[in-house]
């Protein structure tokens, strides 16, 4: 009798909704929840519909629950009905347009982007991740969350946890800290490049930045994602091991673009563009994030408007008024837009560089800034690639030696001034100084043919068990460090291993990232898990750059470093043919991944592990935490 009642409740819950809105999402979720638990609608769709999206000034901490059901799905599916010929159908729940191409996607809850997590600093976030993939494993990384006291929730396979196997679930639980604009995304393969990502916004109670804006709304989160017309692994695997060129294809703005064209009765149709609404006279905080599997930094601008940039990631700096800014993979920037123009529709422009601007391939996208008092129509004016080349003040220029910025006044990241002076913490002699050479090396061996993006001529390889939770299961011969890595698995010059650099807790660490690549101009975006850091130097040197010269300059004290109000980031670009210097206090014990955030570079080995502290200082793993590893008979 109880089972019958439960089935009736489930039927009404799933199909007692007038529209098709949540049938796909709820059914896929419910059929995989154990203990007869049915998640509330807000746990599925997140964002502004979740009760944890609120004014944070009451300082009341909440527990915020979400459910992510991972599924291999398709864009322009049956759920899209008559889209794009009937634009309303493009917004049916379960419909993923993704630029209009029909292709496989990897998503959570049939949403792209996935559910937005919007909470207050200090809230407890609980996410039940249910892997409904047919054959692929997954983890979710909370990009920008430091995971203090919860290093096992960082979501990196074989470093902080075992992968979540198909038909299994894993519950992440962590403190929402620090405040800032963050991302959640898969950390296995190219899953995030194919749709498994979303925004993670942590608002600060009594935010001192409120004096610059009137509204900080969920609808003004802006996810910019590079997007191929086919699965990323199929696209890139055919070129990466053949020394072929990689090219960009398109951008999605909150999952939307109008890349593909449909023809019916000699009329062209396209899928919708993203629209951001504002009221005249108000100031709005926009939170922008970007990622790409290839080097494709994006210049962002809004026609007829300037942007007051106030923050990046968890770092807050003295505001700078700019006409445009660049954003590299893994970065986040917050700007305030003052809606002080004539009520109308204006283009928001996204202009790709690097692999999105070479050999005739020029990738750009547009969204719409719409004043609520204006007509529902597209802005006037061209949307050509060069229209996104906004003159004036430009923040965070990319490939500064290779690009023409003669029409711009440049503000580099190193020029930003942190609102707090931490010079006392970072200006003393560091306890550790590490040098990392970023380069591309070609190996013509049967074992590892093709070009490899590497750090210190080494390809990172994940261990067979998670270092954080099963370190005792690893033999010393299966990992390597700075002293012995050249003696590890090397074949005809190609070396790979789980490379670990160790520092003591609360030590001051200096890292110098140097790019010495001759044949390409790419600013590698470097992301550090578990910490943020101060950017104390960024230098472009040109063709005469050498790793030895950079080391010599630093050792002789000839590198000018900024300690007073140095900007705080967790994701920073290494200038092509130049170097970046960061410093931070290693205060968070654990195993933390540091890697290039271009997914193809990371997957091919451009990364390493930073071990902070001893195991006795790391938070004990919860009881019954999943284990994995090799089997020998």
Coordinates of C-alpha atoms in Angstrom, one line a residue, residues 16-233:
X16 CA 1.0 17.2 -12.7
X17 CA 2.7 20.2 -14.1
X18 CA 1.0 22.0 -16.9
X19 CA 4.0 22.7 -19.1
X20 CA 6.8 20.4 -20.0
X21 CA 9.0 22.5 -17.8
X22 CA 10.5 20.1 -15.4
X23 CA 9.4 16.7 -16.6
X24 CA 12.7 15.7 -18.0
X25 CA 14.7 17.1 -15.2
X26 CA 12.6 15.8 -12.4
X27 CA 12.1 12.3 -13.8
X28 CA 15.8 11.8 -14.4
X29 CA 16.5 13.0 -10.8
X30 CA 13.8 11.2 -9.0
X31 CA 14.4 7.8 -10.5
X32 CA 17.9 7.9 -9.1
X33 CA 17.3 9.2 -5.6
X34 CA 17.5 6.6 -2.9
X35 CA 15.5 6.5 0.3
X36 CA 12.4 7.8 -1.5
X37 CA 13.8 11.3 -1.3
X38 CA 12.3 13.7 -3.9
X39 CA 14.3 16.9 -4.3
X40 CA 12.4 20.2 -4.4
X41 CA 12.3 22.1 -7.6
X42 CA 14.7 24.8 -6.4
X43 CA 17.3 22.1 -5.7
X44 CA 17.2 21.1 -9.4
X45 CA 17.2 24.5 -11.1
X46 CA 19.1 26.6 -8.6
X47 CA 19.7 30.3 -9.3
X48 CA 17.2 32.9 -8.4
X49 CA 14.6 30.3 -7.6
X50 CA 16.6 28.8 -4.7
X51 CA 15.9 30.2 -1.2
X52 CA 19.6 30.6 -0.6
X53 CA 19.6 33.4 -3.2
X54 CA 18.8 36.3 -0.9
X55 CA 20.1 39.5 0.7
X56 CA 23.1 38.4 2.7
X57 CA 23.1 41.3 5.1
X58 CA 21.1 39.4 7.7
X59 CA 24.3 37.4 8.3
X60 CA 22.1 34.3 9.0
X61 CA 24.0 31.2 7.7
X62 CA 21.9 28.6 5.8
X63 CA 22.4 25.1 4.5
X64 CA 21.9 25.2 0.7
X65 CA 21.0 21.9 -1.0
X66 CA 21.3 21.1 -4.7
X67 CA 20.9 18.0 -6.8
X68 CA 22.9 17.5 -10.0
X69 CA 22.0 14.6 -12.3
X70 CA 24.7 14.1 -14.9
X71 CA 23.5 13.0 -18.2
X72 CA 24.7 12.6 -21.8
X73 CA 22.1 14.5 -23.8
X74 CA 21.9 16.4 -27.1
X75 CA 21.4 20.0 -28.1
X76 CA 18.3 20.8 -30.3
X77 CA 16.6 17.7 -28.9
X78 CA 12.9 16.8 -29.1
X79 CA 12.4 19.0 -26.1
X80 CA 13.1 22.0 -28.4
X81 CA 10.0 21.3 -30.4
X82 CA 9.8 23.8 -33.3
X83 CA 12.8 25.9 -32.3
X84 CA 14.2 28.1 -33.9
X85 CA 11.1 28.6 -36.1
X86 CA 9.1 29.3 -33.0
X87 CA 11.4 31.2 -30.7
X88 CA 9.3 30.5 -27.6
X89 CA 10.0 26.7 -28.0
X90 CA 13.7 27.5 -27.7
X91 CA 13.1 28.3 -24.0
X92 CA 11.2 25.2 -23.1
X93 CA 12.8 23.4 -20.2
X94 CA 14.9 20.6 -21.4
X95 CA 15.7 22.5 -24.6
X96 CA 19.4 23.2 -25.0
X97 CA 20.0 25.3 -28.1
X98 CA 23.8 25.9 -27.7
X99 CA 24.1 27.9 -30.9
X100 CA 21.7 25.7 -32.9
X101 CA 24.0 22.8 -33.7
X102 CA 22.7 19.2 -33.1
X103 CA 25.5 17.6 -31.1
X104 CA 26.1 15.5 -27.9
X105 CA 26.3 17.5 -24.7
X106 CA 27.4 16.5 -21.2
X107 CA 25.2 18.3 -18.7
X108 CA 23.6 18.5 -15.2
X109 CA 19.8 18.4 -15.0
X110 CA 19.4 18.9 -18.8
X111 CA 20.6 22.4 -18.4
X112 CA 23.4 24.3 -20.1
X113 CA 24.9 26.0 -18.2
X114 CA 24.0 23.8 -15.2
X115 CA 22.2 25.0 -12.1
X116 CA 23.6 28.3 -10.8
X117 CA 24.6 28.1 -7.1
X118 CA 24.1 31.6 -5.5
X119 CA 24.7 31.7 -1.8
X120 CA 26.1 33.9 1.0
X121 CA 29.6 33.7 2.4
X122 CA 29.6 31.2 5.3
X123 CA 26.6 29.1 4.0
X124 CA 27.0 25.4 3.9
X125 CA 26.6 24.0 0.4
X126 CA 25.5 20.4 -0.2
X127 CA 25.4 19.1 -3.7
X128 CA 24.3 15.5 -4.4
X129 CA 25.9 14.6 -7.7
X130 CA 24.3 11.6 -9.4
X131 CA 26.3 10.1 -12.3
X132 CA 23.9 8.9 -15.0
X133 CA 26.5 8.7 -17.7
X134 CA 26.5 5.4 -19.5
X135 CA 30.2 4.8 -19.2
X136 CA 32.1 7.9 -18.0
X137 CA 33.1 8.8 -14.5
X138 CA 33.0 12.4 -13.2
X139 CA 34.0 14.8 -10.4
X140 CA 32.9 18.3 -9.8
X141 CA 35.5 21.0 -8.9
X142 CA 34.4 24.1 -7.1
X143 CA 36.7 26.6 -8.9
X144 CA 37.6 29.4 -6.5
X145 CA 36.4 27.7 -3.2
X146 CA 39.4 27.2 -0.9
X147 CA 37.9 24.1 0.8
X148 CA 39.5 25.0 4.2
X149 CA 39.0 21.9 6.4
X150 CA 37.4 20.0 3.5
X151 CA 40.2 19.3 1.1
X152 CA 38.5 16.0 0.1
X153 CA 35.7 18.1 -1.4
X154 CA 37.9 19.8 -4.0
X155 CA 36.7 17.5 -6.8
X156 CA 40.0 16.5 -8.5
X157 CA 40.1 12.8 -9.5
X158 CA 43.0 10.8 -8.0
X159 CA 44.2 13.8 -6.0
X160 CA 41.3 14.5 -3.6
X161 CA 38.8 11.8 -4.4
X162 CA 38.0 8.7 -6.5
X163 CA 36.0 9.5 -9.7
X164 CA 32.3 9.1 -9.3
X165 CA 31.5 6.0 -11.3
X166 CA 28.5 5.6 -13.6
X167 CA 25.3 4.9 -11.7
X168 CA 26.9 6.1 -8.4
X169 CA 26.4 9.3 -6.5
X170 CA 28.7 11.5 -4.3
X171 CA 27.5 14.2 -1.9
X172 CA 29.8 17.3 -1.8
X173 CA 29.5 19.4 1.4
X174 CA 31.6 22.5 1.9
X175 CA 31.7 26.0 3.3
X176 CA 30.9 28.8 0.8
X177 CA 34.2 30.7 1.2
X178 CA 35.7 33.0 0.1
X179 CA 33.2 35.5 -1.3
X180 CA 33.5 36.1 -5.0
X181 CA 32.6 35.0 -8.5
X182 CA 33.4 31.3 -9.0
X183 CA 32.7 28.4 -11.3
X184 CA 31.8 24.8 -10.8
X185 CA 32.8 22.3 -13.5
X186 CA 33.8 18.8 -14.2
X187 CA 37.5 18.0 -13.7
X188 CA 37.6 14.9 -15.9
X189 CA 38.5 15.0 -19.5
X190 CA 36.6 17.4 -21.7
X191 CA 33.3 17.1 -19.9
X192 CA 33.2 20.8 -18.9
X193 CA 34.1 21.8 -22.5
X194 CA 31.0 19.8 -23.6
X195 CA 28.6 21.4 -21.1
X196 CA 29.2 20.2 -17.5
X197 CA 29.7 23.6 -15.8
X198 CA 27.9 26.4 -14.1
X199 CA 28.3 29.5 -12.0
X200 CA 29.0 29.6 -8.3
X201 CA 28.4 33.0 -6.7
X202 CA 29.3 33.7 -3.1
X203 CA 28.0 37.1 -1.9
X204 CA 29.5 38.9 1.0
X205 CA 27.4 40.2 3.9
X206 CA 27.6 44.0 4.1
X207 CA 29.7 44.0 1.0
X208 CA 31.9 47.1 0.9
X209 CA 31.6 47.2 -2.9
X210 CA 27.8 48.0 -2.6
X211 CA 28.6 51.7 -2.8
X212 CA 29.4 51.2 -6.4
X213 CA 26.1 49.6 -7.6
X214 CA 22.4 49.4 -7.0
X215 CA 21.8 45.7 -8.0
X216 CA 23.7 42.5 -7.9
X217 CA 21.2 40.1 -9.6
X218 CA 21.4 36.4 -10.5
X219 CA 20.3 37.4 -14.1
X220 CA 23.5 39.4 -14.6
X221 CA 25.8 36.4 -14.2
X222 CA 27.6 36.0 -17.6
X223 CA 29.2 32.7 -18.5
X224 CA 31.3 32.8 -21.7
X225 CA 32.2 29.4 -22.9
X226 CA 34.0 28.3 -26.0
X227 CA 31.9 25.9 -28.0
X228 CA 32.5 23.4 -30.9
X229 CA 30.0 22.1 -33.3
X230 CA 30.9 18.6 -32.2
X231 CA 32.2 16.8 -29.1
X232 CA 35.4 18.4 -28.0
X233 CA 37.2 15.2 -27.6

